[in-house]
Coordinates of C-alpha atoms in Angstrom, one line a residue:
X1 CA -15.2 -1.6 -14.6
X2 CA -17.3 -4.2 -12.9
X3 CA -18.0 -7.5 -14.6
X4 CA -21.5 -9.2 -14.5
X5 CA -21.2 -13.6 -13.6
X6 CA -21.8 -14.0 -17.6
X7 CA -19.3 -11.7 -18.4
X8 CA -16.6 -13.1 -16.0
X9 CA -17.6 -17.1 -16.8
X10 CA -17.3 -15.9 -21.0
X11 CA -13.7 -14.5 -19.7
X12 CA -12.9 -17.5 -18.2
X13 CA -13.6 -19.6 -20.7
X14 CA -12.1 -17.4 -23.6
X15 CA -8.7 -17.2 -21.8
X16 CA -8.3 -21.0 -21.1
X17 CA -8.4 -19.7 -17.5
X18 CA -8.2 -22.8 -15.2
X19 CA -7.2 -21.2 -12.0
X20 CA -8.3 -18.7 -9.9
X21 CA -6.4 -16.7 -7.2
X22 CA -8.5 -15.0 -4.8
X23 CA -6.3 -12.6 -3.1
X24 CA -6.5 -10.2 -0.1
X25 CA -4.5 -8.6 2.5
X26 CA -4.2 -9.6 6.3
X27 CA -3.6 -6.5 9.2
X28 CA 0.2 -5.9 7.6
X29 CA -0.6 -5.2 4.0
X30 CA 0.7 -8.8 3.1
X31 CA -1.3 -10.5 0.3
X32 CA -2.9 -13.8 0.8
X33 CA -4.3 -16.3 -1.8
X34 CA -6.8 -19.5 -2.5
X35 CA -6.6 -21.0 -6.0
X36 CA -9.9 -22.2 -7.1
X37 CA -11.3 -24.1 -10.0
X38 CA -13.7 -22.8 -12.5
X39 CA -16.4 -24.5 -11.5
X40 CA -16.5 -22.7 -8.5
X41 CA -16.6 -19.3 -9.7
X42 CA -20.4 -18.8 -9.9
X43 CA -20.1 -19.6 -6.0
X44 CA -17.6 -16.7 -5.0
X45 CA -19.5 -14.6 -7.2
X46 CA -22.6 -15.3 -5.3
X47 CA -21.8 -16.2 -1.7
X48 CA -18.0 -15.9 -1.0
X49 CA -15.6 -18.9 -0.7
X50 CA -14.9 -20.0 2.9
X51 CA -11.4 -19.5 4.2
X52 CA -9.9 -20.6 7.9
X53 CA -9.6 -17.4 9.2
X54 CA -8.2 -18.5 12.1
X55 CA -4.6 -19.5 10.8
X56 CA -4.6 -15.5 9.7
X57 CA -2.8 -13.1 12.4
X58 CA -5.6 -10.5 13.5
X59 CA -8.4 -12.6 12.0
X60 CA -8.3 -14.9 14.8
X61 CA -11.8 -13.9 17.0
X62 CA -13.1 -17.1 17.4
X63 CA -16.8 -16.3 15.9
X64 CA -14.5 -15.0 12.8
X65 CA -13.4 -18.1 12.2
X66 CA -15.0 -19.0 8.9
X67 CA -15.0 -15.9 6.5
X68 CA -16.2 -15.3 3.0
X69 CA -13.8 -14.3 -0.1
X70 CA -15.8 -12.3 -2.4
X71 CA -14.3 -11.6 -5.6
X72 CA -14.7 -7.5 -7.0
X73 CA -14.9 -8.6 -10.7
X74 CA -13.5 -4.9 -11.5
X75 CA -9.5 -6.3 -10.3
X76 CA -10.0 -9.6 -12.6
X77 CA -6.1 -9.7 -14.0
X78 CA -5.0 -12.7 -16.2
X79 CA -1.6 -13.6 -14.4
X80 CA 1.3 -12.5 -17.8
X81 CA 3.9 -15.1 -16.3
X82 CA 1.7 -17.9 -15.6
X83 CA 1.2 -19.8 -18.7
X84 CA -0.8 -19.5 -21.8
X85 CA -2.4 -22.9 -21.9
X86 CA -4.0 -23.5 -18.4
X87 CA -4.1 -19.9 -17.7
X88 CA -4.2 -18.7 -13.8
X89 CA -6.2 -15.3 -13.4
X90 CA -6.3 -13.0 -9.9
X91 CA -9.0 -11.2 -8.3
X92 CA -8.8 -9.0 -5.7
X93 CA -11.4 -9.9 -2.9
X94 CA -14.0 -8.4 -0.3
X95 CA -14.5 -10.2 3.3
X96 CA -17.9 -11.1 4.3
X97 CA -19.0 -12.5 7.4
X98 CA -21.5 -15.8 7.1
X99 CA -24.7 -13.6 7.4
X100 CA -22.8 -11.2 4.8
X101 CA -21.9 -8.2 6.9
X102 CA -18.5 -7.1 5.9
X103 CA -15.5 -8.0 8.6
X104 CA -13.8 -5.1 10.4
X105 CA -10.2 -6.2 9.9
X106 CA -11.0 -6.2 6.1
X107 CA -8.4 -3.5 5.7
X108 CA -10.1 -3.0 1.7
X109 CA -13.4 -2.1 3.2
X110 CA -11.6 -0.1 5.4
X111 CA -10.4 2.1 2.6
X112 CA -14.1 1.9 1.2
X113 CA -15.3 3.5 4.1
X114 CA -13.0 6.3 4.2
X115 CA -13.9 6.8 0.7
X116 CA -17.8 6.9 0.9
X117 CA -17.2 9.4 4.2
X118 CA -15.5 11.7 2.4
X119 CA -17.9 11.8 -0.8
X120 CA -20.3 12.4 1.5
X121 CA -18.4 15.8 2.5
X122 CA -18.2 16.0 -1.5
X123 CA -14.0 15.4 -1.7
X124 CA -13.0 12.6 -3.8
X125 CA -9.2 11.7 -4.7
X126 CA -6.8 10.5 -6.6
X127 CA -3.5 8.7 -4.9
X128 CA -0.1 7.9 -6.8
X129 CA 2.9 6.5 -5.6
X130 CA 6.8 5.9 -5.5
X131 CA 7.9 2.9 -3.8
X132 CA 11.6 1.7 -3.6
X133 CA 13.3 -2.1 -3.3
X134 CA 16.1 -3.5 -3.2
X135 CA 17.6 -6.2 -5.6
X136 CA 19.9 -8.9 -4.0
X137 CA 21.6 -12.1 -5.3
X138 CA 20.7 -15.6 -4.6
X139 CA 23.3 -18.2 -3.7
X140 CA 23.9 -21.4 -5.7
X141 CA 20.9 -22.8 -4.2
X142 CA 18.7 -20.1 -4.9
X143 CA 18.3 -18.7 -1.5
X144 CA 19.1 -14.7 -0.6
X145 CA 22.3 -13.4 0.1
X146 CA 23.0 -9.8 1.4
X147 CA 25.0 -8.9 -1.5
X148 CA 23.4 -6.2 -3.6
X149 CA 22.6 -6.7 -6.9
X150 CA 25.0 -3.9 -7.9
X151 CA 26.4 -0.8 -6.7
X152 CA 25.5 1.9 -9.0
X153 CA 24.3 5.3 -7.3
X154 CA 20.9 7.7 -8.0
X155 CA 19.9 7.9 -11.4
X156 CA 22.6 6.0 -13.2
X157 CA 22.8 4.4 -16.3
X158 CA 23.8 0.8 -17.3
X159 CA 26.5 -1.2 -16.8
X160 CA 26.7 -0.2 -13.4
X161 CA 23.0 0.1 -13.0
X162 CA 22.4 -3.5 -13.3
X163 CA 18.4 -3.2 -12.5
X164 CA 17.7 -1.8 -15.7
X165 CA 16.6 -4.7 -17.7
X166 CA 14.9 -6.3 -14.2
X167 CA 12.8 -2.7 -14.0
X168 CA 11.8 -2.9 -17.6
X169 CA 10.4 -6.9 -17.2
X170 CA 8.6 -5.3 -13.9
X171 CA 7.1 -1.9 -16.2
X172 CA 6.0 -4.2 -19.0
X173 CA 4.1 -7.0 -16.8
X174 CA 2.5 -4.4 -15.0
X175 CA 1.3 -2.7 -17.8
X176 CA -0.2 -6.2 -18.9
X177 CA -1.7 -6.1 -15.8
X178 CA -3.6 -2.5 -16.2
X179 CA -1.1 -0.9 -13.9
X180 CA 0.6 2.0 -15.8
X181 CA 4.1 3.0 -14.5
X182 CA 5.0 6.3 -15.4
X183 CA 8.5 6.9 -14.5
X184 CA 11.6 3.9 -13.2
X185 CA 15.0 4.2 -12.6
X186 CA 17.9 3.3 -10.0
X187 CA 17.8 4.9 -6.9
X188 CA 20.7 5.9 -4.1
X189 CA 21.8 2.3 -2.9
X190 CA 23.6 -0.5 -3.9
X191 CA 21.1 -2.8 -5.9
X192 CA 18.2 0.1 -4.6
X193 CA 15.4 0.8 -7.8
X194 CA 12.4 2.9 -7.8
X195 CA 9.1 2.8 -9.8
X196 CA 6.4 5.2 -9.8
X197 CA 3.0 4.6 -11.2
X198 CA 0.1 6.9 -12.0
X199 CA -2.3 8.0 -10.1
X200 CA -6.4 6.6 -9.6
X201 CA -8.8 6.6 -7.1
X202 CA -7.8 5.3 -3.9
X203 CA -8.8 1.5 -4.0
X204 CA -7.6 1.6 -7.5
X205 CA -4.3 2.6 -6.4
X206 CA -4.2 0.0 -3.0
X207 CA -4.9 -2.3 -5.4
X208 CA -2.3 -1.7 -8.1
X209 CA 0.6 -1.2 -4.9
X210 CA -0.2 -5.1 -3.9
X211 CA -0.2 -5.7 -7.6
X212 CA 3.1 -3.8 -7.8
X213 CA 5.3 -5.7 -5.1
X214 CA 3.7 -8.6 -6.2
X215 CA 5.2 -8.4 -9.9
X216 CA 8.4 -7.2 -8.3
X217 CA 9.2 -10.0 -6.4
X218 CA 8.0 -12.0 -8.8
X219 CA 10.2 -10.7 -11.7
X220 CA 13.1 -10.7 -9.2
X221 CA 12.7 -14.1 -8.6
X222 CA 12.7 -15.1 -12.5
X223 CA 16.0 -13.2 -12.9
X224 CA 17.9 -15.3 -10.5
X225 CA 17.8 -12.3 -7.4
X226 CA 15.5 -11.7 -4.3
X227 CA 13.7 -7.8 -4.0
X228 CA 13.3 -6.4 -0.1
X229 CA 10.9 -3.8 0.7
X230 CA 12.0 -3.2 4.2
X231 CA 13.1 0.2 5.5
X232 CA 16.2 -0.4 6.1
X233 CA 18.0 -3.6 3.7
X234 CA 21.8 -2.8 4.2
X235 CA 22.3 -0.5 7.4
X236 CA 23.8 2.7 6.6
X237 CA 22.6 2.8 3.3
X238 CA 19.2 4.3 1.7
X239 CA 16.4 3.1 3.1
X240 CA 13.1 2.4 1.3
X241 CA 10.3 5.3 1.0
X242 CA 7.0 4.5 -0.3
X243 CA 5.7 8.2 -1.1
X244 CA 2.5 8.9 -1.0
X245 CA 1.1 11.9 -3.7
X246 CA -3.1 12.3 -2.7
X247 CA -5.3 14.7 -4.5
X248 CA -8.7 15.9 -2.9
X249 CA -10.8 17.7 -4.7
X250 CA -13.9 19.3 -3.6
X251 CA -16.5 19.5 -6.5
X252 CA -13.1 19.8 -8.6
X253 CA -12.0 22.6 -6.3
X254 CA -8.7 22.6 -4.5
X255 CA -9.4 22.1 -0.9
X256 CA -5.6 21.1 0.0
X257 CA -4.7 23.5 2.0
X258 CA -7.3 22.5 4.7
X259 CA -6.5 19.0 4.2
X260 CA -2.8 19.3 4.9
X261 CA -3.1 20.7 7.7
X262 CA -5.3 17.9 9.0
X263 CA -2.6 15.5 7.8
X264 CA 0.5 17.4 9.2
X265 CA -2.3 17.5 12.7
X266 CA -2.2 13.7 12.8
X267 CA 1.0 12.8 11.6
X268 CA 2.4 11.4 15.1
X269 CA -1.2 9.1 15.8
X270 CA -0.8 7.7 12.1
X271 CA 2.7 7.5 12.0
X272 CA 2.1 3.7 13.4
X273 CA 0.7 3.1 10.3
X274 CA 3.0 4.7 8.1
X275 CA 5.8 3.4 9.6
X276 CA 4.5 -0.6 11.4
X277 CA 8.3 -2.3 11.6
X278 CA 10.9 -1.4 14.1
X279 CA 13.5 -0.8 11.3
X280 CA 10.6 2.0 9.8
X281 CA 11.9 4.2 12.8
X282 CA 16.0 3.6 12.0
X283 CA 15.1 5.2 8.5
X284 CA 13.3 8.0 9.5
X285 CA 15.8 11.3 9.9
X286 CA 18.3 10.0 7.4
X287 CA 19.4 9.8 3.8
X288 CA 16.4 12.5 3.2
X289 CA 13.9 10.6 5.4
X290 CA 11.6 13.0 7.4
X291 CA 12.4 13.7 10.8
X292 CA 10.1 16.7 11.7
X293 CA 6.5 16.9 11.0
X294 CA 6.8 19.7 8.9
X295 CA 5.7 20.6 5.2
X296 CA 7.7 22.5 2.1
X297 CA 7.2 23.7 -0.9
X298 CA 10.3 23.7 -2.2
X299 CA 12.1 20.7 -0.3
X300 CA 11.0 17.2 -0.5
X301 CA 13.1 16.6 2.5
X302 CA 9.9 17.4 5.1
X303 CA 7.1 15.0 6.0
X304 CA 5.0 16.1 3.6
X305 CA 5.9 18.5 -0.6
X306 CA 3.3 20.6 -1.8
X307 CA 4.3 22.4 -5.0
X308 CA 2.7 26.7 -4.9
X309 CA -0.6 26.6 -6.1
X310 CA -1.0 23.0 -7.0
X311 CA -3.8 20.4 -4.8
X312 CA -1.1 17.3 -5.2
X313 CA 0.2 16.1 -1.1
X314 CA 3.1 13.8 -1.3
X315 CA 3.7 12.7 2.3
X316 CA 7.1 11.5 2.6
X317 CA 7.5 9.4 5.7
X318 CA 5.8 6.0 5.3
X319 CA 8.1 3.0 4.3
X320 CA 7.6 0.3 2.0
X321 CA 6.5 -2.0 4.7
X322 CA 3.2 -0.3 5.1
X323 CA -0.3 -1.3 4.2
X324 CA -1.5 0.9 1.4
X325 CA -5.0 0.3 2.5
X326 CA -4.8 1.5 6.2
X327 CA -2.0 4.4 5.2
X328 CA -4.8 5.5 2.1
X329 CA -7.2 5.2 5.2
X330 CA -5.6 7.2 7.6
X331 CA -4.3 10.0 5.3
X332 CA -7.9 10.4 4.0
X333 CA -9.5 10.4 7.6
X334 CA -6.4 13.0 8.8
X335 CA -7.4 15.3 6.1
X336 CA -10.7 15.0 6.1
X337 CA -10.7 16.0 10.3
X338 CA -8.9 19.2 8.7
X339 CA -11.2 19.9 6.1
X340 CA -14.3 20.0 8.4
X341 CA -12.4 22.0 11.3
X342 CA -11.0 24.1 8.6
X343 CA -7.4 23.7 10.0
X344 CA -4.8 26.6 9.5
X345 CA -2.1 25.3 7.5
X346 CA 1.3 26.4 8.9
X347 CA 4.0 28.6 7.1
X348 CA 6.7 26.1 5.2
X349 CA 9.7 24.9 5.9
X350 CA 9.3 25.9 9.9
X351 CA 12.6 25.5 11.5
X352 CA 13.2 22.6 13.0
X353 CA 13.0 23.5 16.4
X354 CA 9.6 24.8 16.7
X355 CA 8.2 21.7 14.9
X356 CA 7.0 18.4 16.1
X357 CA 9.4 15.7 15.3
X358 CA 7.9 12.2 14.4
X359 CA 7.9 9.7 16.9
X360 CA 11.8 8.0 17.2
X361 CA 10.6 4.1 18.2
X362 CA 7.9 1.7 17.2
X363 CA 6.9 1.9 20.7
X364 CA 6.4 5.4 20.9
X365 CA 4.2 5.4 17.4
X366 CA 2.4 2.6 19.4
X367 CA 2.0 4.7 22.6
X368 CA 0.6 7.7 20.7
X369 CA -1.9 5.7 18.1
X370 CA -2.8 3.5 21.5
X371 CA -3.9 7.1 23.3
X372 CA -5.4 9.0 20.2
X373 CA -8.9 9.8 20.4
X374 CA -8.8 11.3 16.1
X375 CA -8.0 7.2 15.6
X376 CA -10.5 5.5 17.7
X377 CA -13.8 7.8 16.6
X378 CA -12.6 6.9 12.9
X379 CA -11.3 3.3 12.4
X380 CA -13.6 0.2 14.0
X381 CA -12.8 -0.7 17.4
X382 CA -12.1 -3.9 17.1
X383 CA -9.7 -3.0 14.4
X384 CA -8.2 -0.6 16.6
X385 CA -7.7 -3.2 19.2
X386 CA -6.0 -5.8 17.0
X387 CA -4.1 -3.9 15.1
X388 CA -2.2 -2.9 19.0
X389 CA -2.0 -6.6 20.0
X390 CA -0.4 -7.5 16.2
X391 CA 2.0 -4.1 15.9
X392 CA 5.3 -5.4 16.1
X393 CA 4.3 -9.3 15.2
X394 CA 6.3 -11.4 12.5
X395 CA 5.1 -10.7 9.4
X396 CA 5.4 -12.9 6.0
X397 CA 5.7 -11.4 2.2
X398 CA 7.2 -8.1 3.4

C-alpha cells in the first residue's frame, strides 16, 4: 500500500529510523543506494534527491547527469539486521528527470509501462520465482574462496546439506521484510541452494527479487561465506536458473495459450535479456538448462512448462544474473505481441530438430536483440541503444 508524507514521517519517527537507503537498479539489475537523514525525507517525497548519474554505467548522457531518486512509499522495509536503536529503513525508488519526466534507462518504469500496456488490453499478472546461489567459504581474512560451502546433492538433508540453517536465517529475514518464501532447499551442486517465493504482481515481484539477493548475500556474509548468483560458479557443475512462473489473466480468464506462443515467438530477441553474461550461454543446454526454444507439459527440461489446463508459464532459460525488471518487461511485451496476433501455440515437446534452438554466444543474443524490430517498437530507443553499447560491460553486485 502506498504511504502518505505524514504516514511515512510517523513511521520514521516511531521506529527510531535514522537512515534512509534509497535504492534502485542501474541497466544490469544491480541495486544502487544513497543513505539519507530524516530530515530530508519530506524532500525525496516531494521532489527526488539528486544523484550523479554520471558515475552510473548507461546513465551517463550528459543532459542526464543530475537525476532525481523518488522514493515509492509502498516498498518502505525497516532493514531486520541493521540495528534496533538508530534503525536504517529501505525504499525502493522511481527516476525523475529535473523537469519530472521519468528517465528511459529507469528499468522500474520500464516494467510500469509494460504493465499499464497490457491493462489496457485488460491482462494483468502475477509473476513468482525460483532463483538459485551458490554458498562459498571465505579465507582467514574474510575474502571468497572457490571452495563450496559443502557438497551435498538435490534435495538433501543436513549434515551434508550445510545451507540449511543459512536458508532458514535468509526465509525468516525475508519474511520480516514482507517477502514470503514458499518453498527452500539445497539444490544439485556443491554449496548450490534454492528459494522460491510467492507470487504478486509484477513490480511487486521485481521488487521482492532485488530484496531477495540482497538478504542473501547479506546473510551469507554474516555466516562467515560469500553467495554467487552467476550462471556458471564451479564449471562443470549446476549452473544457476532463475525461473520465471507469469500468470496473465484476461478479465480472470485464461489467455495463456495465446501468450505463450508470443513468448516461445520471441524467445531468441529476449534471450539477451534473459541471459546478459557470457557465462549465461555456457549454462544453457546443460544440467537441465534449455537448449531449444520449445515448451512441455510434462518436462521442465524445455524453455518454457505449462501444466494441462492451468494459465501458470514458467520459462526456464534466464540465469540469475538477469534484471528482473527488463526480463518481467520483455516476457510481458512477448506475450502480449501473441495475445493481440492471436498466435498459434505449437504442439509440446516438438522434437528437437524441428525447433529453434536459443542462441549459443552472448554475441549472437546481441546480434539478434541488435536486429529485432518486436524489441525496438516496444522498449525506448534510447534504452535500446544503451543497453547494446553496456551488454557485455563489468558489472558490480552480481
Amino acid at each position: 500500500m502506498q504511504y502518505t508524507k505524514s504516514e511515512v514521517l510517523d513511521f520514521i519517527e516511531e521506529n527510531d529510523v535514522k537512515f534512509i537507503k534509497l535504492a534502485f537498479c542501474d541497466i544490469f539489475g544491480c541495486q544502487k543506494v544513497i543513505a539519507i537523514q530524516p530530515a530530508l525525507v519530506p524532500e525525496a517525497l516531494e521532489t527526488g534527491i539528486p544523484i550523479d548519474a554520471s558515475r552510473i554505467t548507461g546513465f551517463e548522457r550528459e543532459h542526464d547527469s543530475e537525476l532525481f531518486l523518488v522514493p515509492d512509499t509502498s516498498t518502505m522495509s525497516l532493514l531486520p539486521w541493521r540495528p534496533v536503536h538508530g534503525r536504517v529503513v529501505r525504499f525502493y525508488c522511481d527516476i525523475r528527470r529535473a523537469d519530472g519526466s521519468g528517465f528511459d534507462i529507469d528499468c522500474r518504469g520500464i516494467l510500469k509501462k509494460a504493465v499499464d500496456i497490457a491493462k489496457l488490453h485488460g491482462i494483468i499478472f502475477n509473476f513468482g520465482a525460483r532463483s538459485e546461489f551458490y554458498l562459498f567459504k571465505n579465507d582467514g581474512e574474510g575474502n571468497p574462496t572457490d571452495v563450496p560451502f559443502d557438497n551435498a546433492g538435490f534435495m538433501d538433508a543436513a549434515p551434508e546439506d550445510k545451507g540449511e540453517d543459512v536458508r532458514r536465517e535468509i526465509c525468516l529475514t525475508l519474511e520480516d521484510m514482507g517477502v514470503t518464501p514458499q518453498s527452500s532447499h539445497h539444490s544439485g551442486g556443491p554449496g548450490q541452494n534454492i528459494i522460491e517465493f510467492c507470487h504478486s504482481s509484477a513490480v511487486h515481484a521485481a521488487d521482492d527479487v532485488i530484496t531477495y539477493k540482497s538478504v542473501v548475500k547479506t546473510m551469507a556474509a554474516h555466516n562467515g561465506l560469500t553467495a554467487s548468483f552467476d550462471p556458471i560458479p564451479i564449471p562443470g557443475k549446476d549452473g544457476n536458473g532463475f525461473h520465471i512462473t507469469l500468470t496473465p489473466m484476461l478479465r480472470e480468464k485464461d489467455c495463456s495459450e495465446n501468450f505463450l506462443a508470443g513468448i516461445l515467438a520471441h524467445a531468441a530477441e529476449i534471450t539477451a535479456i534473459l541471459n546478459p553474461t557470457a557465462d549465461s550461454y555456457r549454462r544453457l543446454g546443460v544440467f537441465g538448462a534449455p537448449e531449444f526454444v520449445s515448451w512441455s507439459e510434462k518436462s521442465r527440461r524445455c524453455f518454457a512448462y505449462k501444466k494441462a489446463g492451468q494459465p501458470a508459464i514458467e520459462v526456464r532459460s534466464p540465469d540469475s544474473t538477469t534484471n528482473p525488471y527488463l526480463a518481467y518487461a520483455a516476457l510481458i511485451y512477448a506475450g502480449l505481441d501473441g495475445y493481440l496476433k492471436r498466435t498459434k501455440l505449437p504442439k509440446p515437446d516438438a522434437a528437437r530438430e524441428t525447433s529453434e534452438k536459443l542462441p549459443k554466444s552472448a554475441e549472437e543474443a546481441l546480434q539478434v536483440f541488435e536486429k529485432s524490430s518486436f524489441i525496438r517498437n516496444v522498449f525506448p530507443e534510447y534504452f535500446v541503444r544503451t543497453f547494446i553499447q553496456t551488454f557485455g560491460c563489468p558489472r558490480s553486485g552480481v
